[in-house]
Coordinates of C-alpha atoms (C1' of nucleotides) in Angstrom, one line a residue:
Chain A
X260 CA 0.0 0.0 0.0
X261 CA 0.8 3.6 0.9
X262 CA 3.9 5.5 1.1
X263 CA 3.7 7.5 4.3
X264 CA 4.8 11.1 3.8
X265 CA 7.1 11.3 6.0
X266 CA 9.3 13.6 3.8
X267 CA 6.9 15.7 2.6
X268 CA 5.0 18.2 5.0
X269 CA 2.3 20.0 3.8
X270 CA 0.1 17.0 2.9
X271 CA -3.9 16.9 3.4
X272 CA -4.6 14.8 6.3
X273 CA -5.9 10.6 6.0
X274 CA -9.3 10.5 6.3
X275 CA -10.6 7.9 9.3
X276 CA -13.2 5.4 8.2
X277 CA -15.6 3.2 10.0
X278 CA -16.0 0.3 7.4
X279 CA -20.0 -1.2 6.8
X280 CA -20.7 -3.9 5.0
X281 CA -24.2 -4.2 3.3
X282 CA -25.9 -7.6 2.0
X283 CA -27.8 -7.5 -1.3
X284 CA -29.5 -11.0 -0.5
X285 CA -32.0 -12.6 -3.6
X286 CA -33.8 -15.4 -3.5
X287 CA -36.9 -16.2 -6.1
X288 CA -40.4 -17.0 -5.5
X289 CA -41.1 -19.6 -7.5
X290 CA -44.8 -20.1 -6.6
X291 CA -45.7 -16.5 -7.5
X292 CA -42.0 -16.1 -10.2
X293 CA -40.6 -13.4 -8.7
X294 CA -37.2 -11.8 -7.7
X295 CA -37.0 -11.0 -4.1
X296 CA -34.2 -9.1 -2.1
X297 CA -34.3 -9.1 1.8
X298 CA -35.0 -5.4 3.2
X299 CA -34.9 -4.4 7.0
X300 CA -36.1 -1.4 8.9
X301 CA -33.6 0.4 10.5
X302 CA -34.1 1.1 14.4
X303 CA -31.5 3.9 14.4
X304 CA -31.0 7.3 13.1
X305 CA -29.8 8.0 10.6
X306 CA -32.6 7.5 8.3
X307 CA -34.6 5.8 11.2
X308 CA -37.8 3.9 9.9
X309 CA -36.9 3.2 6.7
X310 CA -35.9 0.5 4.5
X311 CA -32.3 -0.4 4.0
X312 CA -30.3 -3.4 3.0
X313 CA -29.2 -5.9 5.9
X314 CA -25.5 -4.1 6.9
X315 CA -22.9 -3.7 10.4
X316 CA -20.4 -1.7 11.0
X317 CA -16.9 -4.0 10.5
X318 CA -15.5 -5.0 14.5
X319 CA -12.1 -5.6 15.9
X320 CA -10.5 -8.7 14.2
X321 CA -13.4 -9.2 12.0
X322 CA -13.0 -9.8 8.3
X323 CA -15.0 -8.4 5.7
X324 CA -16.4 -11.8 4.8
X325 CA -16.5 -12.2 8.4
X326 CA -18.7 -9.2 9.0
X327 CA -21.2 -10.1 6.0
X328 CA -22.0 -13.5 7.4
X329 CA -22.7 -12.3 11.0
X330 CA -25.4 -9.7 9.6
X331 CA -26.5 -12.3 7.5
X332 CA -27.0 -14.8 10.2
X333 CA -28.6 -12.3 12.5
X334 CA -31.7 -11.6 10.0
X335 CA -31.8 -14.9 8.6
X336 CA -31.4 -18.9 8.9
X337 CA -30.4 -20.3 5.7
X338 CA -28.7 -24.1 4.9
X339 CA -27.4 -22.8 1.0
X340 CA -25.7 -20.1 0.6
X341 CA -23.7 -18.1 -1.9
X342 CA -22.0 -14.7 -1.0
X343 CA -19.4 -13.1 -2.7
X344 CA -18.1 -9.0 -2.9
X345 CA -20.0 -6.7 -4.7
X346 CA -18.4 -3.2 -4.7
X347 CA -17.0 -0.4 -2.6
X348 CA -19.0 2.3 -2.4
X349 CA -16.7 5.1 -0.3
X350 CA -17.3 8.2 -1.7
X351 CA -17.3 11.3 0.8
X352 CA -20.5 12.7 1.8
X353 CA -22.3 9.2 1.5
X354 CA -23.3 8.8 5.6
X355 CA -25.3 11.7 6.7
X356 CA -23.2 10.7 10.0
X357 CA -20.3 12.1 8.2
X358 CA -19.5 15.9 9.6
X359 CA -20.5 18.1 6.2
X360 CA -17.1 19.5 6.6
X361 CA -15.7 16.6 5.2
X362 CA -13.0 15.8 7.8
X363 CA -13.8 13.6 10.6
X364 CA -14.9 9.8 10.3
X365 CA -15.8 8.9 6.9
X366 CA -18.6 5.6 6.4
X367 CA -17.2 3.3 3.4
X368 CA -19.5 0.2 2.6
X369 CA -18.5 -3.0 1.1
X370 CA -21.3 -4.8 -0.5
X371 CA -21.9 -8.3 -1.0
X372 CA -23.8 -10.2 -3.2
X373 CA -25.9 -13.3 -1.7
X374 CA -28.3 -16.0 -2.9
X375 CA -30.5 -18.5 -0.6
X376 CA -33.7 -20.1 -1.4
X377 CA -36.6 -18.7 -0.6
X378 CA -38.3 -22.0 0.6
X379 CA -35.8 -22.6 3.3
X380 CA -34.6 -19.4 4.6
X381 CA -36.3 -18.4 7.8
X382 CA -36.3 -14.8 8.5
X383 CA -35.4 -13.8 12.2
X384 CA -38.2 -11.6 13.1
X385 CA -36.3 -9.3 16.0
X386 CA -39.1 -7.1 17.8
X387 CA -41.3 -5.5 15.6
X388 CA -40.0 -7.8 13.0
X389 CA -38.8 -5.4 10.4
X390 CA -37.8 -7.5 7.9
X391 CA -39.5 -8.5 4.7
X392 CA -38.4 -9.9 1.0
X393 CA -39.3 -7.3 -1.5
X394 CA -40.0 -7.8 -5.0
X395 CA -37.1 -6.4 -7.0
X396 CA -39.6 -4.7 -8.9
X397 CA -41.4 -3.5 -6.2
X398 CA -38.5 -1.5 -4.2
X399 CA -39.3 1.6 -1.7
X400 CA -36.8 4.3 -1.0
X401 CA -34.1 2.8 0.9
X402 CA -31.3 4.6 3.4
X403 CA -28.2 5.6 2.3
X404 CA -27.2 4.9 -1.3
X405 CA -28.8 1.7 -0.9
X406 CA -30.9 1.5 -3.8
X407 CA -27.9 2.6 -6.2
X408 CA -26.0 -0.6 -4.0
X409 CA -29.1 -3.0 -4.8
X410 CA -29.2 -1.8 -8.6
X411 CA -25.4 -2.9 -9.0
X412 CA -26.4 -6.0 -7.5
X413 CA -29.3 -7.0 -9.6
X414 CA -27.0 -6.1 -12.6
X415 CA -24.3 -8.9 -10.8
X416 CA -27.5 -11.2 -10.9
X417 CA -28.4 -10.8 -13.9
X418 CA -24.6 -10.8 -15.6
X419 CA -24.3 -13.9 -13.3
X420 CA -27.1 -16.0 -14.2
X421 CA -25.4 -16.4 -18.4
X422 CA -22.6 -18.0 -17.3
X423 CA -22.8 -18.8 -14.3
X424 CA -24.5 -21.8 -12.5
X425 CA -26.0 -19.2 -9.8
X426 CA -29.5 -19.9 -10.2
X427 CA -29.5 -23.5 -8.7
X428 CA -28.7 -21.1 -5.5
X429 CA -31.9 -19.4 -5.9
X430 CA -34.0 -22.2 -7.3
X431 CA -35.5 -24.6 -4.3
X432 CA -33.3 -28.1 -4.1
X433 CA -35.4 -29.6 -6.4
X434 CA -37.1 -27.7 -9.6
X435 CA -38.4 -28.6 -12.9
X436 CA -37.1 -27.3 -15.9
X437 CA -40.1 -25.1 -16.0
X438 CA -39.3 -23.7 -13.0
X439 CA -35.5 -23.0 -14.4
X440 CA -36.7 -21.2 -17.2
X441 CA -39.4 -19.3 -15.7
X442 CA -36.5 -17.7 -13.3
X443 CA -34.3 -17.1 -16.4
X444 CA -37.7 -15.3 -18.2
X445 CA -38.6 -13.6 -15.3
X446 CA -34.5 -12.1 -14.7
X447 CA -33.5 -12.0 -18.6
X448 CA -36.3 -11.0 -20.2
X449 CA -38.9 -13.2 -22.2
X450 CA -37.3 -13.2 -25.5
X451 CA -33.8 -14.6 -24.3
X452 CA -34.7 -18.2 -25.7
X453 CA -37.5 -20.6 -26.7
X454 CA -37.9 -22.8 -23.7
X455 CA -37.6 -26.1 -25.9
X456 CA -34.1 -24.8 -27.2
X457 CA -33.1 -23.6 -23.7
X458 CA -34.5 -27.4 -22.1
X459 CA -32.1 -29.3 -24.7
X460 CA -29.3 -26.9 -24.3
X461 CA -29.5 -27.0 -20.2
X462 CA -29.8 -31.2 -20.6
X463 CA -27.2 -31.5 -23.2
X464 CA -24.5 -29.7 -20.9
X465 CA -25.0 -32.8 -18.1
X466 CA -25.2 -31.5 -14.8
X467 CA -28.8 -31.4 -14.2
X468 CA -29.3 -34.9 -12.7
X469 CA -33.1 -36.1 -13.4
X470 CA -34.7 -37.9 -10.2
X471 CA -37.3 -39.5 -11.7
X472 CA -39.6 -38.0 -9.0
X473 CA -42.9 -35.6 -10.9
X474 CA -44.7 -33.1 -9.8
X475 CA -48.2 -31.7 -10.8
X476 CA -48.9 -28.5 -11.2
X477 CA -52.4 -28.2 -11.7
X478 CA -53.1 -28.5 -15.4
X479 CA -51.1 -30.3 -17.6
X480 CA -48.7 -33.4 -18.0
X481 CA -46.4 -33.9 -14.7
X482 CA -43.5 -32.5 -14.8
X483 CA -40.0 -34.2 -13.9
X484 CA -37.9 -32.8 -10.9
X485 CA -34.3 -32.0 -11.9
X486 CA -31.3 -31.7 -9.3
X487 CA -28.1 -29.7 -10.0
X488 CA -25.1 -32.4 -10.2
X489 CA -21.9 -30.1 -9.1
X490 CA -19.9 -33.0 -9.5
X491 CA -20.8 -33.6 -12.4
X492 CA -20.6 -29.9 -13.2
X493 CA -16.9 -29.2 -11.7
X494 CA -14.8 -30.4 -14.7
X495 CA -17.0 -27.6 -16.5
X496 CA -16.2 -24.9 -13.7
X497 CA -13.3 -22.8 -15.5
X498 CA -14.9 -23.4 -19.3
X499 CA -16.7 -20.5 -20.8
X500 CA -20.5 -21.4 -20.5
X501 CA -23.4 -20.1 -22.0
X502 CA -26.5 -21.3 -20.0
X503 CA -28.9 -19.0 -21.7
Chain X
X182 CA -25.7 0.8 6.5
X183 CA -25.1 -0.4 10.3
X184 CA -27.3 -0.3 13.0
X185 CA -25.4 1.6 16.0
X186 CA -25.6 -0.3 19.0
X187 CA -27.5 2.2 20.9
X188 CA -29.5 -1.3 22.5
X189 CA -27.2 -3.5 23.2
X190 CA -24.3 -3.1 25.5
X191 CA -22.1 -5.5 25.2
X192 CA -20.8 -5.1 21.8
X193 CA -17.2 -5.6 20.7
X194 CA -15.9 -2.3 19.4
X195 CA -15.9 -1.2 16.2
X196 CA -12.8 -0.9 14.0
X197 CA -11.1 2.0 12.8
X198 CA -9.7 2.3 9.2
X199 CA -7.2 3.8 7.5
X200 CA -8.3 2.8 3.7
X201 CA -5.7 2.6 1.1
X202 CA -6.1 2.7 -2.5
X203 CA -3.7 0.0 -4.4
X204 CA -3.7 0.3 -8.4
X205 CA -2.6 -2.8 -10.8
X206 CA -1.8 -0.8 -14.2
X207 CA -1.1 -2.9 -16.8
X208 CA -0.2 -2.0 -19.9
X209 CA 1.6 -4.4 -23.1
X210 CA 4.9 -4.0 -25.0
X211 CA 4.1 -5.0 -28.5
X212 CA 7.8 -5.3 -29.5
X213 CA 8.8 -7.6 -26.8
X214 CA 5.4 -9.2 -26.4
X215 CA 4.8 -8.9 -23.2
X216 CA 2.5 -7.9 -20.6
X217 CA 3.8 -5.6 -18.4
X218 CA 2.3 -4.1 -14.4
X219 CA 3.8 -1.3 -13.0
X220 CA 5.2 -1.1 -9.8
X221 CA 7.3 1.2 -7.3
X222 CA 9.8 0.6 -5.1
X223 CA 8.6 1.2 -1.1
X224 CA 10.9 4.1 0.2
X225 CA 9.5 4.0 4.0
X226 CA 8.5 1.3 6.5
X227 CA 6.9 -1.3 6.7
X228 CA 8.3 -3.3 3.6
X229 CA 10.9 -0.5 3.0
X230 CA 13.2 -1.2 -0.1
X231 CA 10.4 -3.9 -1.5
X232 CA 8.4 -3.9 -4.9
X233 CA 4.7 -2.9 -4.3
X234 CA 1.8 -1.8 -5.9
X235 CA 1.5 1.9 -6.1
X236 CA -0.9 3.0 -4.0
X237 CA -1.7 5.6 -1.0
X238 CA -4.0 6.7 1.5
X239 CA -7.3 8.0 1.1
X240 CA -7.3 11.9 2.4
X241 CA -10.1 13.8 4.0
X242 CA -13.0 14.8 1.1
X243 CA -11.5 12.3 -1.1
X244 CA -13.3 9.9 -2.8
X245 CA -12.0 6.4 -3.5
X246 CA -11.5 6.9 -7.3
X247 CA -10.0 10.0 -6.7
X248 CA -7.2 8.7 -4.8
X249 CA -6.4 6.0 -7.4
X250 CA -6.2 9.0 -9.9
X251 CA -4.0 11.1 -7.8
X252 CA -1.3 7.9 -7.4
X253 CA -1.6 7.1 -10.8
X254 CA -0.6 10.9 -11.6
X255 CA 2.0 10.6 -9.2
X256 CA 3.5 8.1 -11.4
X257 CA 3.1 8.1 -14.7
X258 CA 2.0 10.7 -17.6
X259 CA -0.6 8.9 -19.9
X260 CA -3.1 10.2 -22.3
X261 CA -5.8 6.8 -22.1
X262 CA -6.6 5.0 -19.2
X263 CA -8.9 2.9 -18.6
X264 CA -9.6 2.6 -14.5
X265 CA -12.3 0.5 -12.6
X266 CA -12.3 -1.0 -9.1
X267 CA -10.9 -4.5 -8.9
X268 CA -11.5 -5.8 -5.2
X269 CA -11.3 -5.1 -1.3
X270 CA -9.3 -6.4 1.0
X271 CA -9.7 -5.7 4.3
X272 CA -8.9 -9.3 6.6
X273 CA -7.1 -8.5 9.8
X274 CA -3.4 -8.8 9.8
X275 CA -3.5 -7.6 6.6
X276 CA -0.9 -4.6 7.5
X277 CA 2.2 -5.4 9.8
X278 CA 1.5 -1.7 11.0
X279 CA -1.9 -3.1 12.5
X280 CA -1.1 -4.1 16.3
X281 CA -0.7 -8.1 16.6
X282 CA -3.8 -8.1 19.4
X283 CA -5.9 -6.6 16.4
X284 CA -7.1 -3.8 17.9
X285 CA -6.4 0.1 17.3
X286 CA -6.6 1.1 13.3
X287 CA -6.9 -1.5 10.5
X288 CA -5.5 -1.1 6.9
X289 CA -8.1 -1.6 4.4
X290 CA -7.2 -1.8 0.9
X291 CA -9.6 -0.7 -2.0
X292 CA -7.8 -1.8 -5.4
X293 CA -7.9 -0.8 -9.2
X294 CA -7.3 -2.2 -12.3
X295 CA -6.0 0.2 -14.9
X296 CA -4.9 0.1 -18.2
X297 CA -2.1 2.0 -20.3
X298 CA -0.7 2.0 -23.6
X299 CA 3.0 1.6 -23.1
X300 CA 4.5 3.6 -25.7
X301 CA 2.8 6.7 -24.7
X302 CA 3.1 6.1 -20.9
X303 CA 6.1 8.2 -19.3
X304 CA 7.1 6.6 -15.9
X305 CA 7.8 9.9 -13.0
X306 CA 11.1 9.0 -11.9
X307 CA 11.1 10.3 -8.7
X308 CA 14.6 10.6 -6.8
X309 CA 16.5 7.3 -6.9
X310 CA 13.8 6.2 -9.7
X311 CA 12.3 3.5 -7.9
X312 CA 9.7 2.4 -10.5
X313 CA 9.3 0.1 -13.1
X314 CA 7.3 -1.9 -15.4
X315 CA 7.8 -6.1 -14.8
X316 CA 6.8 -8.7 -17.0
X317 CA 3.8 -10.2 -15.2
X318 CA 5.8 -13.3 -15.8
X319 CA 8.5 -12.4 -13.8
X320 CA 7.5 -10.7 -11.2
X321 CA 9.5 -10.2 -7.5
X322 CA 8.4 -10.7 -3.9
X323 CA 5.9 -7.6 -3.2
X324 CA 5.2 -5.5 -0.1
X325 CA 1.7 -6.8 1.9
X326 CA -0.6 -8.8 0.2
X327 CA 0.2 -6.9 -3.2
X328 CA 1.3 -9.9 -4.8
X329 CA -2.5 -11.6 -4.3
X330 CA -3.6 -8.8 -5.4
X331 CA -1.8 -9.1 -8.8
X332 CA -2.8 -12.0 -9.5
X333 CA -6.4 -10.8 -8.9
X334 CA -6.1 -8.4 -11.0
X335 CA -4.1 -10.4 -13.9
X336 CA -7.7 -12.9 -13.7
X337 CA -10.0 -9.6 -14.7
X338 CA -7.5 -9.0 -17.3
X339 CA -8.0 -12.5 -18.6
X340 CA -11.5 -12.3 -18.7
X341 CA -12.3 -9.4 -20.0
X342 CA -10.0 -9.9 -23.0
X343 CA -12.7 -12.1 -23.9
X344 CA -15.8 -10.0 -23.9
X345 CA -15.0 -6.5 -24.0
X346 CA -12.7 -4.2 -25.9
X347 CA -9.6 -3.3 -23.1
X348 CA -7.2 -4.4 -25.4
X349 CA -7.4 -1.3 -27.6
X350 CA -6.8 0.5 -24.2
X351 CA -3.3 -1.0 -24.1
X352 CA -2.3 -1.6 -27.2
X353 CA -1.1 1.5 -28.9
X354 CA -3.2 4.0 -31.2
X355 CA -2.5 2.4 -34.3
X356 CA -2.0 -1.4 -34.2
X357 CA -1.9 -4.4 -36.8
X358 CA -4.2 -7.2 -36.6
X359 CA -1.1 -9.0 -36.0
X360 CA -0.3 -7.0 -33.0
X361 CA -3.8 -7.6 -31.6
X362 CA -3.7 -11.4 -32.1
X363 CA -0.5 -11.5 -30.5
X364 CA -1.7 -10.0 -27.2
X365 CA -4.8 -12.2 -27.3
X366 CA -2.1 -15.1 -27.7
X367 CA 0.4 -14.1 -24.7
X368 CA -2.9 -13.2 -22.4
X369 CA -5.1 -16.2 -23.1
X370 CA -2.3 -18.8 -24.6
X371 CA -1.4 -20.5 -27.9
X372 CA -4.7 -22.6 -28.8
X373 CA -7.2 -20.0 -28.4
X374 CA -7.8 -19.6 -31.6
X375 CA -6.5 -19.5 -35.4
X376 CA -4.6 -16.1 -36.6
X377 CA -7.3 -16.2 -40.0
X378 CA -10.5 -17.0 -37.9
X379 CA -9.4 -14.1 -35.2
X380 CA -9.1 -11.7 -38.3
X381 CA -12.4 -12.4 -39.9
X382 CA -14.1 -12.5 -36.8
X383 CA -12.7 -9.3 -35.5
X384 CA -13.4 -7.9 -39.1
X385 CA -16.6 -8.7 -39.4
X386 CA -17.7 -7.2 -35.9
X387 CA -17.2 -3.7 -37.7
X388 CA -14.8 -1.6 -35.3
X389 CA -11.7 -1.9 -36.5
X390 CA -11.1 0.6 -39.3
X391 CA -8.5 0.9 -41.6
X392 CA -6.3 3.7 -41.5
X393 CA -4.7 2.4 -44.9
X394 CA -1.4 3.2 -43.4
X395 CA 1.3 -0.1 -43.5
X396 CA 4.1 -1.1 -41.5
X397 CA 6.9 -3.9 -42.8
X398 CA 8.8 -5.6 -39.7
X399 CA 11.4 -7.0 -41.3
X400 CA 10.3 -10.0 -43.8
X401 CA 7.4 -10.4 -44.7
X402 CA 4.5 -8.4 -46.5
X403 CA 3.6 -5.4 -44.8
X404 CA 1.1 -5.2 -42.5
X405 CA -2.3 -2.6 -42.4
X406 CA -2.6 -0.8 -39.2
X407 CA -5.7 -0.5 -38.0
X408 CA -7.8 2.2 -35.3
X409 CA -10.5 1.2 -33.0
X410 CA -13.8 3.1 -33.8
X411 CA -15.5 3.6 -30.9
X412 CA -18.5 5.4 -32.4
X413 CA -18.9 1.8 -34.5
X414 CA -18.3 0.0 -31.2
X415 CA -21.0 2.1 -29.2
X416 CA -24.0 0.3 -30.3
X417 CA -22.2 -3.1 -29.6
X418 CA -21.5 -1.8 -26.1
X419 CA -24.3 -4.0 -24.2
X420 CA -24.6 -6.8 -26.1
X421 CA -23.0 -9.8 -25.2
X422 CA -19.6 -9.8 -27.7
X423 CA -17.4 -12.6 -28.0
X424 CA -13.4 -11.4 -29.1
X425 CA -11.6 -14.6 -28.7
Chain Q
dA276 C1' 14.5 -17.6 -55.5
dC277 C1' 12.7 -18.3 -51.2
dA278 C1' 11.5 -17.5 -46.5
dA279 C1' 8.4 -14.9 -43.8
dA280 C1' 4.5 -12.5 -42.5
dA281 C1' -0.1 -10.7 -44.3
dG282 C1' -4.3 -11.7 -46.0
dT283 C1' -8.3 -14.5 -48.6
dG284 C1' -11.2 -18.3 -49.5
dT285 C1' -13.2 -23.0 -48.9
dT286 C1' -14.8 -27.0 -46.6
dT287 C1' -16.5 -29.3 -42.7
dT288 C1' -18.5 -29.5 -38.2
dT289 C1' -21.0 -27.7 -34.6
dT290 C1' -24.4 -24.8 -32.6
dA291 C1' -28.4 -21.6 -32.7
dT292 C1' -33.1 -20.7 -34.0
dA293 C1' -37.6 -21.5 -35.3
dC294 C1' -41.0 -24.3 -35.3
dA295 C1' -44.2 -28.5 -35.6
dC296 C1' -45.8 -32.1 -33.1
dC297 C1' -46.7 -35.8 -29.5
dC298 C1' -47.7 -36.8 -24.3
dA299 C1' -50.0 -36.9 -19.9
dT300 C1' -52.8 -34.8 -16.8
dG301 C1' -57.0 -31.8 -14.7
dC302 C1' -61.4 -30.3 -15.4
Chain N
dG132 C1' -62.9 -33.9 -25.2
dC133 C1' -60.0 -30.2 -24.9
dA134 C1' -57.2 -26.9 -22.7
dT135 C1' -52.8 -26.8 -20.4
dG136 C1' -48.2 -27.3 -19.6
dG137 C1' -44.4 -31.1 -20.4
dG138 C1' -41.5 -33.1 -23.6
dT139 C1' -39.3 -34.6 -28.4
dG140 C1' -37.9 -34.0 -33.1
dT141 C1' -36.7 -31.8 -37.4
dA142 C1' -35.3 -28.5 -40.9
dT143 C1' -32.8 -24.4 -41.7
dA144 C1' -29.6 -20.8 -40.8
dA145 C1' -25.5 -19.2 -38.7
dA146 C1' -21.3 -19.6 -36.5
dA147 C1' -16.9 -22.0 -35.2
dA148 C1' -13.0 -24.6 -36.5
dA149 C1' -9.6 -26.4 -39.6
dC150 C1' -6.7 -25.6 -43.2
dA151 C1' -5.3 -24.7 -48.1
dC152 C1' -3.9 -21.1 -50.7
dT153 C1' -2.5 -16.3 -52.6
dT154 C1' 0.0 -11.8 -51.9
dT155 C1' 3.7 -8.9 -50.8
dT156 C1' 7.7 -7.9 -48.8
dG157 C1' 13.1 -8.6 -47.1
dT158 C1' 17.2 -10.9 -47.9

DNA sequence: ACAAAAGTGTTTTTTATACACCCATGC
DNA sequence: GCATGGGTGTATAAAAAACACTTTTGT
């Protein structure tokens, strides 16, 4: 890192930071096919009563990673999970906290970007129990530059779900292919692929292990109950993949 | 962001961070063929006298990008650059100047991954001109985690040689298609693809124009040097590209 | 003349896209 | 029986991969 000016003298002061980190959680609905990300209600000034993303402030001999899990694990019991960085947002002036002068403590957040399923994560309802999935599409104002934070994650989610195996993350243990590409129309877009192309394609790349087991949904033929195979995926980990 | 613990008493303190701002610039000699990351010799302690990263502090009122700009300046004249934020770090321990019982300030390091055209990039020597460009293949033991870091950086590189147009941000204003396969080749290895498929391909995406001006390297018929357009690019920008 | 690098064209194989159509179930 | 969603197959177009061949220079 840093030279420290020890030759120079006239230099601007370091800025101090207290360090937050901020979880942009999704999961999907599948029952009702939609995109949820995991809001609370802040307690605390600043920006009291209103709906932020699930964040702490970084302790002593915490890691980052560290930090993200613990929030996580106080709002909510998962048994998947994926988490990985998102960004750094550290910009001055981005924590009302911050003295408008600019010097004293500065607030920088490092976001991260996690997946559970919606079917077995249990929310941790803490008092008044403000906590609730929000449709992505549905999103109220949130503290802090929260909502720029979410909008740079759903952009991850959707970069992520091309190439990436991420939506078996998101997608209950067991789904049907309907199911798969109902999450990829409802992320993507509808006009991405024709769902009989984007069925062969998915069973031609051979991880998506059929369990014989059917499921009825109302109307219509049964419909077979796939499981992601991630050993049977791992040789194709590093390989360019197109999923969509 | 963070919930202060106005409720609970028993908390373990929050940490304190200086934030640091560590910049991988690479950039590609097209005589020698190779891909190059600039570093600077560490003047004061810890790691005095080691390679590192050039990086520094972030001051009061500055913003994170800012500071990588203001180090880059410090050390090199360019005309392009392409800059975006590569990764945090921010683990304990990560900074010997940290205390060993991991309390008092932490170091937190916010990196970028630049890019340079070589030829036009003039290093600041600065006193005993400790700072040079390194083959990323032989690189030295660096200061902190730097070297990690690196190799982070060297993975984005990788990658987004493959879908999106950085390489005309280090390869120089005027190039041959030559030139460009040969950076493809050294970055992504021998068997990524054939030298007259790459051309037509490249061709074909409509970008490259040619300036009609030709270069002779010794034998051989000359060679047309070629400009990226990047009003021809611009409607290309979003859509999913494939270069390799 | 010939080696070396640039550039073009052709053939084959693979993959994408657009459909048409059959299957099994609920109502 | 027929609407509904699940599942298979086929014909066509496009793209990737392999490679043969021509062009223009330096020596």
């Amino acid at each position: 890192m840093p030279e420290r000016g020890t030759k120079q003298v006239n230099q601007p002061a370091l800025a101090d930071f207290k360090v937050g980190v901020d979880n942009v959680i999704f999961s999907v609905d599948t029952q009702q096919n939609r995109v949820l990300v995991l809001l609370v209600m802040r307690q605390d000034e600043p920006f009291s009563a209103q709906w932020s993303l699930p964040g702490t402030l970084v302790r002593n001999g915490e890691s980052l990673e560290d930090a993200a899990h613990r929030i996580l694990a106080e709002k909510i019991r998962v048994n998947n999970l994926y988490l990985e960085q998102l960004y750094t947002f550290g910009g001055p002036g981005r924590d009302p906290r911050e003295s408008p002068d600019s010097f004293g403590v500065r607030y920088l957040s490092v976001s991260y970007f996690a997946l559970v399923r919606f079917e077995e994560a249990q929310l941790i309802a803490e008092g008044v129990s403000g906590i609730a999935w929000y449709p992505v599409t549905e999103l109220p104002q949130l503290a802090f530059d929260h909502n720029q934070i979410l909008e740079y994650g759903y952009r991850r989610l959707r970069n992520k779900l091309e190439y990436s195996p991420v939506a078996f993350d998101v997608l209950p243990e067991l789904f049907t292919l309907g199911d798969l590409y109902q999450l990829y129309t409802t992320v993507l877009g509808e006009n991405f692929s024709d769902y009989s192309n984007f069925r062969t394609r998915l069973l031609k790349l051979g991880f998506l292990a059929d369990t014989g087991l059917k499921v009825s949904r109302g109307a219509g033929r049964p419909a077979s109950l796939y499981r992601f195979d991630s050993e049977a995926f791992a040789p194709l980990k590093n390989k360019p993949l197109v999923f969509i």
